[in-house]
Amino acid sequence: MRCLSAICLALCLAACAGCGGEPLDGSGGGPPDPVCEAVPVTECPEPGPGYADVQPIFQARCVVCHSGKPGGGWPLDDYLHVAMWWDSIRDELLSCSMPPRGSRVTLRDEERERILLWIRCGFPE
Protein backbone atom coordinates (compact mmCIF):
# COMPACT_ATOMS: atom_id res chain seq x y z
CA MET A 1 0.00 0.00 0.00
CA ARG A 2 2.83 2.41 0.88
CA CYS A 3 4.46 1.71 -2.50
CA LEU A 4 1.20 2.52 -4.29
CA SER A 5 0.92 5.74 -2.27
CA ALA A 6 4.47 6.68 -3.25
CA ILE A 7 3.71 6.07 -6.93
CA CYS A 8 0.52 8.13 -6.72
CA LEU A 9 2.38 10.88 -4.93
CA ALA A 10 5.12 10.95 -7.57
CA LEU A 11 2.55 11.17 -10.36
CA CYS A 12 0.67 13.94 -8.60
CA LEU A 13 3.85 15.86 -7.91
CA ALA A 14 4.83 15.64 -11.55
CA ALA A 15 1.39 16.87 -12.62
CA CYS A 16 1.51 19.72 -10.14
CA ALA A 17 5.12 20.78 -10.64
CA GLY A 18 4.13 23.65 -12.87
CA CYS A 19 1.21 24.75 -10.74
CA GLY A 20 1.38 28.46 -10.45
CA GLY A 21 -1.03 31.28 -10.27
CA GLU A 22 -0.56 34.45 -8.36
CA PRO A 23 1.80 34.29 -5.43
CA LEU A 24 0.13 34.44 -2.08
CA ASP A 25 2.11 37.50 -1.04
CA GLY A 26 0.54 39.61 -3.80
CA SER A 27 3.92 40.58 -5.26
CA GLY A 28 2.92 39.66 -8.82
CA GLY A 29 6.17 37.75 -9.38
CA GLY A 30 7.59 34.56 -8.02
CA PRO A 31 9.38 35.16 -4.75
CA PRO A 32 12.80 33.61 -4.37
CA ASP A 33 12.60 30.13 -2.96
CA PRO A 34 13.04 30.40 0.82
CA VAL A 35 15.47 28.26 2.69
CA CYS A 36 13.48 25.44 4.23
CA GLU A 37 14.41 24.53 7.76
CA ALA A 38 12.07 21.63 8.42
CA VAL A 39 12.46 20.25 11.92
CA PRO A 40 10.90 16.91 12.89
CA VAL A 41 8.44 17.25 15.74
CA THR A 42 9.10 14.76 18.55
CA GLU A 43 6.40 15.57 21.09
CA CYS A 44 2.77 16.60 21.11
CA PRO A 45 1.85 19.32 23.61
CA GLU A 46 -1.31 19.11 25.67
CA PRO A 47 -3.61 20.26 24.22
CA GLY A 48 -2.42 19.63 20.71
CA PRO A 49 -3.63 21.48 17.63
CA GLY A 50 -6.81 20.43 15.85
CA TYR A 51 -7.65 20.51 12.16
CA ALA A 52 -9.07 24.03 12.59
CA ASP A 53 -5.53 25.16 13.44
CA VAL A 54 -4.04 23.89 10.17
CA GLN A 55 -6.97 24.08 7.77
CA PRO A 56 -6.29 27.74 6.88
CA ILE A 57 -2.73 26.81 5.93
CA PHE A 58 -3.91 24.01 3.66
CA GLN A 59 -6.51 26.33 2.15
CA ALA A 60 -4.07 29.18 1.51
CA ARG A 61 -0.96 27.23 0.55
CA CYS A 62 -1.94 23.78 -0.71
CA VAL A 63 -5.35 23.95 -2.34
CA VAL A 64 -3.87 26.31 -4.94
CA CYS A 65 -2.57 23.14 -6.63
CA HIS A 66 -4.21 20.35 -4.63
CA SER A 67 -7.85 21.07 -5.38
CA GLY A 68 -8.69 17.67 -6.86
CA LYS A 69 -9.78 19.30 -10.12
CA PRO A 70 -8.73 17.62 -13.39
CA GLY A 71 -5.04 18.22 -13.97
CA GLY A 72 -4.54 19.16 -10.34
CA GLY A 73 -2.83 17.20 -7.64
CA TRP A 74 -4.54 14.94 -5.14
CA PRO A 75 -7.03 16.98 -3.16
CA LEU A 76 -6.17 18.58 0.16
CA ASP A 77 -9.37 20.56 0.48
CA ASP A 78 -11.00 18.84 3.45
CA TYR A 79 -10.11 16.91 6.59
CA LEU A 80 -10.61 13.42 5.11
CA HIS A 81 -8.39 14.16 2.11
CA VAL A 82 -5.63 15.56 4.32
CA ALA A 83 -5.89 12.78 6.91
CA MET A 84 -5.75 10.12 4.19
CA TRP A 85 -2.38 11.49 3.02
CA TRP A 86 -0.87 12.39 6.41
CA ASP A 87 2.26 10.27 5.97
CA SER A 88 3.03 11.61 2.49
CA ILE A 89 2.37 15.16 3.65
CA ARG A 90 4.75 14.68 6.57
CA ASP A 91 7.47 13.26 4.32
CA GLU A 92 7.08 16.04 1.74
CA LEU A 93 7.21 18.75 4.41
CA LEU A 94 10.27 17.24 6.09
CA SER A 95 12.12 16.89 2.80
CA CYS A 96 11.15 20.46 1.89
CA SER A 97 9.80 19.25 -1.45
CA MET A 98 6.36 20.76 -0.92
CA PRO A 99 5.52 23.23 -2.08
CA PRO A 100 7.83 22.51 -5.01
CA ARG A 101 10.58 24.99 -5.83
CA GLY A 102 9.48 27.38 -8.51
CA SER A 103 5.77 26.83 -7.88
CA ARG A 104 5.28 30.44 -6.73
CA VAL A 105 3.70 29.13 -3.54
CA THR A 106 5.65 29.47 -0.33
CA LEU A 107 5.21 27.86 3.06
CA ARG A 108 6.70 29.64 6.04
CA ASP A 109 8.65 27.52 8.52
CA GLU A 110 6.08 28.20 11.27
CA GLU A 111 3.29 26.94 8.96
CA ARG A 112 5.32 23.85 8.09
CA GLU A 113 5.99 23.21 11.79
CA ARG A 114 2.31 23.71 12.68
CA ILE A 115 1.25 21.03 10.20
CA LEU A 116 4.02 18.69 11.36
CA LEU A 117 2.92 19.20 14.97
CA TRP A 118 -0.69 18.46 14.06
CA ILE A 119 0.40 15.25 12.31
CA ARG A 120 2.60 14.24 15.30
CA CYS A 121 -0.44 14.71 17.56
CA GLY A 122 -2.39 12.18 15.49
CA PHE A 123 -4.02 14.68 13.07
CA PRO A 124 -7.15 15.20 15.23
CA GLU A 125 -10.26 16.50 13.57
PDB file of C-alpha atoms in Angstrom, residues 24-94:
ATOM      1  CA  LEU A  24       0.134  34.439  -2.076  1.00  0.00           C
ATOM      2  CA  ASP A  25       2.111  37.503  -1.041  1.00  0.00           C
ATOM      3  CA  GLY A  26       0.540  39.612  -3.798  1.00  0.00           C
ATOM      4  CA  SER A  27       3.917  40.583  -5.260  1.00  0.00           C
ATOM      5  CA  GLY A  28       2.918  39.663  -8.817  1.00  0.00           C
ATOM      6  CA  GLY A  29       6.165  37.749  -9.380  1.00  0.00           C
ATOM      7  CA  GLY A  30       7.588  34.558  -8.019  1.00  0.00           C
ATOM      8  CA  PRO A  31       9.381  35.157  -4.747  1.00  0.00           C
ATOM      9  CA  PRO A  32      12.803  33.607  -4.375  1.00  0.00           C
ATOM     10  CA  ASP A  33      12.605  30.128  -2.957  1.00  0.00           C
ATOM     11  CA  PRO A  34      13.036  30.399   0.816  1.00  0.00           C
ATOM     12  CA  VAL A  35      15.467  28.255   2.690  1.00  0.00           C
ATOM     13  CA  CYS A  36      13.480  25.438   4.231  1.00  0.00           C
ATOM     14  CA  GLU A  37      14.414  24.531   7.762  1.00  0.00           C
ATOM     15  CA  ALA A  38      12.072  21.626   8.424  1.00  0.00           C
ATOM     16  CA  VAL A  39      12.456  20.253  11.917  1.00  0.00           C
ATOM     17  CA  PRO A  40      10.896  16.914  12.890  1.00  0.00           C
ATOM     18  CA  VAL A  41       8.443  17.248  15.745  1.00  0.00           C
ATOM     19  CA  THR A  42       9.102  14.762  18.551  1.00  0.00           C
ATOM     20  CA  GLU A  43       6.395  15.568  21.088  1.00  0.00           C
ATOM     21  CA  CYS A  44       2.765  16.602  21.111  1.00  0.00           C
ATOM     22  CA  PRO A  45       1.848  19.323  23.610  1.00  0.00           C
ATOM     23  CA  GLU A  46      -1.305  19.109  25.673  1.00  0.00           C
ATOM     24  CA  PRO A  47      -3.614  20.262  24.220  1.00  0.00           C
ATOM     25  CA  GLY A  48      -2.416  19.634  20.708  1.00  0.00           C
ATOM     26  CA  PRO A  49      -3.630  21.479  17.629  1.00  0.00           C
ATOM     27  CA  GLY A  50      -6.808  20.426  15.847  1.00  0.00           C
ATOM     28  CA  TYR A  51      -7.654  20.512  12.163  1.00  0.00           C
ATOM     29  CA  ALA A  52      -9.073  24.029  12.588  1.00  0.00           C
ATOM     30  CA  ASP A  53      -5.533  25.162  13.442  1.00  0.00           C
ATOM     31  CA  VAL A  54      -4.035  23.886  10.171  1.00  0.00           C
ATOM     32  CA  GLN A  55      -6.973  24.083   7.773  1.00  0.00           C
ATOM     33  CA  PRO A  56      -6.294  27.743   6.878  1.00  0.00           C
ATOM     34  CA  ILE A  57      -2.726  26.806   5.935  1.00  0.00           C
ATOM     35  CA  PHE A  58      -3.909  24.008   3.659  1.00  0.00           C
ATOM     36  CA  GLN A  59      -6.512  26.330   2.154  1.00  0.00           C
ATOM     37  CA  ALA A  60      -4.075  29.183   1.513  1.00  0.00           C
ATOM     38  CA  ARG A  61      -0.961  27.233   0.551  1.00  0.00           C
ATOM     39  CA  CYS A  62      -1.938  23.776  -0.710  1.00  0.00           C
ATOM     40  CA  VAL A  63      -5.353  23.945  -2.341  1.00  0.00           C
ATOM     41  CA  VAL A  64      -3.871  26.308  -4.939  1.00  0.00           C
ATOM     42  CA  CYS A  65      -2.572  23.139  -6.629  1.00  0.00           C
ATOM     43  CA  HIS A  66      -4.208  20.351  -4.635  1.00  0.00           C
ATOM     44  CA  SER A  67      -7.852  21.069  -5.381  1.00  0.00           C
ATOM     45  CA  GLY A  68      -8.689  17.673  -6.863  1.00  0.00           C
ATOM     46  CA  LYS A  69      -9.784  19.295 -10.121  1.00  0.00           C
ATOM     47  CA  PRO A  70      -8.731  17.621 -13.387  1.00  0.00           C
ATOM     48  CA  GLY A  71      -5.042  18.219 -13.966  1.00  0.00           C
ATOM     49  CA  GLY A  72      -4.535  19.161 -10.341  1.00  0.00           C
ATOM     50  CA  GLY A  73      -2.825  17.203  -7.636  1.00  0.00           C
ATOM     51  CA  TRP A  74      -4.537  14.939  -5.144  1.00  0.00           C
ATOM     52  CA  PRO A  75      -7.030  16.977  -3.160  1.00  0.00           C
ATOM     53  CA  LEU A  76      -6.169  18.582   0.161  1.00  0.00           C
ATOM     54  CA  ASP A  77      -9.371  20.559   0.483  1.00  0.00           C
ATOM     55  CA  ASP A  78     -11.001  18.844   3.452  1.00  0.00           C
ATOM     56  CA  TYR A  79     -10.107  16.907   6.587  1.00  0.00           C
ATOM     57  CA  LEU A  80     -10.609  13.424   5.111  1.00  0.00           C
ATOM     58  CA  HIS A  81      -8.387  14.163   2.109  1.00  0.00           C
ATOM     59  CA  VAL A  82      -5.628  15.562   4.316  1.00  0.00           C
ATOM     60  CA  ALA A  83      -5.893  12.778   6.914  1.00  0.00           C
ATOM     61  CA  MET A  84      -5.748  10.122   4.191  1.00  0.00           C
ATOM     62  CA  TRP A  85      -2.381  11.494   3.015  1.00  0.00           C
ATOM     63  CA  TRP A  86      -0.867  12.391   6.412  1.00  0.00           C
ATOM     64  CA  ASP A  87       2.260  10.271   5.968  1.00  0.00           C
ATOM     65  CA  SER A  88       3.026  11.605   2.488  1.00  0.00           C
ATOM     66  CA  ILE A  89       2.371  15.165   3.646  1.00  0.00           C
ATOM     67  CA  ARG A  90       4.749  14.678   6.573  1.00  0.00           C
ATOM     68  CA  ASP A  91       7.469  13.264   4.323  1.00  0.00           C
ATOM     69  CA  GLU A  92       7.079  16.040   1.743  1.00  0.00           C
ATOM     70  CA  LEU A  93       7.210  18.750   4.414  1.00  0.00           C
ATOM     71  CA  LEU A  94      10.269  17.239   6.092  1.00  0.00           C
TER      72      LEU A  94
END
